[in-house]
Each structure stands twice: as C-alpha cells, then as structure tokens.
C-alpha cells in the first residue's frame, strides 16, 4: 500500500502542505485527489463533487500542478497557454485576455514568444504553474511548486500562493 488511512478537509483560505520523506505517498495522495490515479478504496471530494463519481465537475474546480509537470515543449509559452485556455473553454478575446493576464501574473512576459524547450527549468515550472491557475480554479493542488526555482522565484511563487489562498 502506498497510502492508507488518510483523511483531511481543507477549507477556503487554508493552505495545507504534505511533509514526509521520499516514498511516503505525498505525490500518490495528490494524484488520487485529482483523479489521475484511482484509489483502491475511499474517495476524494472537490467542493462536494466526488472525483470518481463526477470527475468532470470535480476537475472543473481544480487546478493541478504535478511534479515534473508536462508541457508541449515545441510550443511557445503563449501558444501553449492559449491551447490550455481553449481546453478549459475560453474563446476569442476572452481567452487572449486571460492568457495575457496569467503571463503577466506569473512573470513570463519576457519569454512569452519563446518555445518551452528553450526555457530554463525555473521558467518551465512557471509555465506549468500558469496553466494550473489559468481557469481560476477555486481549489489548487501543487506538487513541489517551487522545485527548480531560484530563491527569488521561490519567494514570488510562495507570495502568489499566499495571495491566492485568501480566495481558494
């Protein structure tokens, strides 16, 4: 068993962190909460929606930044975020406006036209962070959101998390 007997509730405005050694089940727990890995028992509810019984409704309310988050490396930052916006239902000027806002918020303006495969690990992490908050989800699950960032970037991401936590 990777995870056994885990039970918790997180309310609006709270930030919860999992601490433990490698192999303790932190990432596995997050994957089960987000529906990317089915549990053998139990379930997770995202704002009242069961991740197994109503995965679409649950995932609509969820922003997920997995460890080593994937991105289409041959796309530019802007085109990748436009693609994510379209997947999330944003269209036209609204989509472009939202992408521009997220690029600014995640300090990606200087690299917005570069392909993702040319970015440093820190910038790639920020692009993946940007995709996880693009649709302004009420619940955020982030697996090592500051991994690969320099001390200044870590401070920026932690500040963003604290600011977003007031409403998430």
Short mmCIF file of C-alpha atoms in Angstrom, two decimals:
data_model
loop_
_atom_site.label_atom_id
_atom_site.label_comp_id
_atom_site.label_asym_id
_atom_site.label_seq_id
_atom_site.Cartn_x
_atom_site.Cartn_y
_atom_site.Cartn_z
CA UNK A 1 0.00 0.00 0.00
CA UNK A 2 1.26 3.43 -0.91
CA UNK A 3 -1.30 5.33 1.15
CA UNK A 4 -3.55 4.15 3.98
CA UNK A 5 -5.96 5.94 6.32
CA UNK A 6 -5.53 9.46 5.00
CA UNK A 7 -8.38 11.80 5.83
CA UNK A 8 -8.45 15.58 5.90
CA UNK A 9 -10.51 18.60 4.95
CA UNK A 10 -9.23 21.92 3.65
CA UNK A 11 -11.44 24.99 3.86
CA UNK A 12 -11.38 28.16 1.81
CA UNK A 13 -8.40 30.31 2.74
CA UNK A 14 -6.37 27.41 4.12
CA UNK A 15 -3.08 26.13 2.75
CA UNK A 16 -2.17 22.52 3.51
CA UNK A 17 1.27 21.06 2.92
CA UNK A 18 2.29 17.43 2.91
CA UNK A 19 5.64 16.77 4.54
CA UNK A 20 7.47 13.47 4.59
CA UNK A 21 10.39 11.52 3.21
CA UNK A 22 10.65 10.32 -0.38
CA UNK A 23 8.28 7.44 -0.99
CA UNK A 24 5.90 8.39 1.83
CA UNK A 25 2.91 8.72 -0.53
CA UNK A 26 2.63 12.51 -0.86
CA UNK A 27 2.51 12.60 -4.67
CA UNK A 28 0.38 9.45 -4.79
CA UNK A 29 -2.17 11.09 -2.49
CA UNK A 30 -2.29 14.18 -4.71
CA UNK A 31 -2.72 12.01 -7.82
CA UNK A 32 -5.67 10.24 -6.18
CA UNK A 33 -7.28 13.52 -5.07
CA UNK A 34 -7.04 14.88 -8.61
CA UNK A 35 -8.35 11.70 -10.25
CA UNK A 36 -5.16 10.87 -12.12
CA UNK A 37 -4.74 7.70 -10.08
CA UNK A 38 -7.78 5.75 -8.88
CA UNK A 39 -7.69 4.72 -5.23
CA UNK A 40 -8.35 1.09 -4.35
CA UNK A 41 -10.59 2.33 -1.52
CA UNK A 42 -12.08 5.62 -0.42
CA UNK A 43 -12.55 8.77 -2.45
CA UNK A 44 -11.90 12.48 -2.63
CA UNK A 45 -14.43 15.28 -2.87
CA UNK A 46 -13.63 18.61 -4.52
CA UNK A 47 -16.14 21.21 -3.34
CA UNK A 48 -18.65 18.42 -2.76
CA UNK A 49 -18.06 16.62 -6.07
CA UNK A 50 -16.72 13.07 -5.85
CA UNK A 51 -13.64 12.71 -8.06
CA UNK A 52 -14.69 9.19 -9.08
CA UNK A 53 -18.46 9.61 -9.43
CA UNK A 54 -18.42 13.06 -11.05
CA UNK A 55 -14.86 13.62 -12.32
CA UNK A 56 -15.72 16.37 -14.81
CA UNK A 57 -17.41 18.58 -12.20
CA UNK A 58 -14.65 17.91 -9.68
CA UNK A 59 -11.84 18.66 -12.16
CA UNK A 60 -13.52 21.87 -13.35
CA UNK A 61 -12.94 23.22 -9.83
CA UNK A 62 -9.38 22.03 -9.65
CA UNK A 63 -6.03 23.40 -10.71
CA UNK A 64 -3.27 20.80 -10.63
CA UNK A 65 0.46 21.31 -10.87
CA UNK A 66 2.05 17.85 -10.82
CA UNK A 67 5.70 17.28 -10.02
CA UNK A 68 7.61 17.45 -13.32
CA UNK A 69 4.55 18.95 -14.95
CA UNK A 70 4.26 18.22 -18.67
CA UNK A 71 4.11 20.90 -21.34
CA UNK A 72 4.33 20.75 -25.12
CA UNK A 73 7.96 21.74 -25.44
CA UNK A 74 7.78 22.70 -29.14
CA UNK A 75 5.07 25.31 -28.45
CA UNK A 76 5.74 28.86 -27.37
CA UNK A 77 4.63 29.94 -23.92
CA UNK A 78 1.76 31.95 -25.41
CA UNK A 79 0.58 29.22 -27.78
CA UNK A 80 0.70 26.60 -25.01
CA UNK A 81 -1.35 28.78 -22.66
CA UNK A 82 -3.81 29.60 -25.48
CA UNK A 83 -4.18 25.86 -26.05
CA UNK A 84 -4.84 25.28 -22.33
CA UNK A 85 -7.35 28.15 -22.35
CA UNK A 86 -9.23 26.55 -25.25
CA UNK A 87 -9.27 23.17 -23.48
CA UNK A 88 -10.71 24.96 -20.44
CA UNK A 89 -13.46 26.57 -22.55
CA UNK A 90 -12.08 30.08 -23.05
CA UNK A 91 -12.61 31.52 -26.55
CA UNK A 92 -11.67 34.56 -28.61
CA UNK A 93 -10.70 37.82 -26.95
CA UNK A 94 -11.62 36.48 -23.53
CA UNK A 95 -9.08 33.69 -23.94
CA UNK A 96 -6.37 36.06 -25.16
CA UNK A 97 -7.07 38.48 -22.33
CA UNK A 98 -6.87 35.68 -19.76
CA UNK A 99 -3.62 34.34 -21.24
CA UNK A 100 -2.11 37.84 -21.18
CA UNK A 101 -3.19 38.28 -17.56
CA UNK A 102 -1.67 34.94 -16.50
CA UNK A 103 1.57 35.62 -18.38
CA UNK A 104 1.90 38.90 -16.50
CA UNK A 105 0.92 37.37 -13.15
CA UNK A 106 3.49 34.57 -13.50
CA UNK A 107 6.26 36.92 -14.70
CA UNK A 108 6.53 35.26 -18.12
CA UNK A 109 6.31 38.40 -20.28
CA UNK A 110 9.97 38.30 -21.31
CA UNK A 111 9.71 34.70 -22.55
CA UNK A 112 6.14 34.61 -23.89
CA UNK A 113 7.26 34.11 -27.52
CA UNK A 114 9.97 31.54 -26.80
CA UNK A 115 9.42 27.83 -27.24
CA UNK A 116 9.12 25.97 -23.97
CA UNK A 117 12.06 23.68 -24.77
CA UNK A 118 14.43 26.69 -24.76
CA UNK A 119 13.42 27.81 -21.26
CA UNK A 120 15.29 27.19 -18.03
CA UNK A 121 13.78 24.71 -15.58
CA UNK A 122 12.53 27.62 -13.47
CA UNK A 123 10.68 29.23 -16.37
CA UNK A 124 9.22 25.87 -17.46
CA UNK A 125 7.96 25.41 -13.90
CA UNK A 126 6.33 28.85 -14.05
CA UNK A 127 4.66 27.99 -17.38
CA UNK A 128 3.21 24.86 -15.80
CA UNK A 129 2.15 26.87 -12.75
CA UNK A 130 0.44 29.33 -15.12
CA UNK A 131 -1.53 26.53 -16.81
CA UNK A 132 -2.72 25.27 -13.42
CA UNK A 133 -4.25 28.63 -12.47
CA UNK A 134 -5.36 29.79 -15.93
CA UNK A 135 -9.02 28.88 -15.42
CA UNK A 136 -9.03 30.47 -11.94
CA UNK A 137 -9.95 27.28 -10.10
CA UNK A 138 -11.23 27.50 -6.52
CA UNK A 139 -9.00 24.57 -5.47
CA UNK A 140 -5.28 24.28 -6.23
CA UNK A 141 -3.18 21.17 -5.76
CA UNK A 142 0.51 21.66 -6.34
CA UNK A 143 3.21 19.04 -6.06
CA UNK A 144 6.50 20.83 -5.32
CA UNK A 145 5.52 24.14 -6.96
CA UNK A 146 8.89 25.75 -6.23
CA UNK A 147 11.04 22.84 -7.47
CA UNK A 148 13.79 24.10 -9.75
CA UNK A 149 13.26 27.76 -8.94
CA UNK A 150 15.96 30.10 -7.69
CA UNK A 151 15.45 31.76 -4.26
CA UNK A 152 13.85 34.89 -5.76
CA UNK A 153 11.46 32.86 -7.92
CA UNK A 154 10.56 30.68 -4.91
CA UNK A 155 9.66 33.84 -2.98
CA UNK A 156 7.46 35.04 -5.86
CA UNK A 157 5.60 31.70 -6.12
CA UNK A 158 5.11 31.46 -2.35
CA UNK A 159 3.77 35.02 -2.30
CA UNK A 160 1.36 34.18 -5.14
CA UNK A 161 0.17 31.09 -3.26
CA UNK A 162 -0.44 33.13 -0.09
CA UNK A 163 -2.34 35.78 -2.05
CA UNK A 164 -4.44 33.22 -3.93
CA UNK A 165 -5.14 31.26 -0.72
CA UNK A 166 -7.43 34.01 0.54
CA UNK A 167 -9.97 33.07 -2.14
CA UNK A 168 -9.07 29.43 -2.84
#
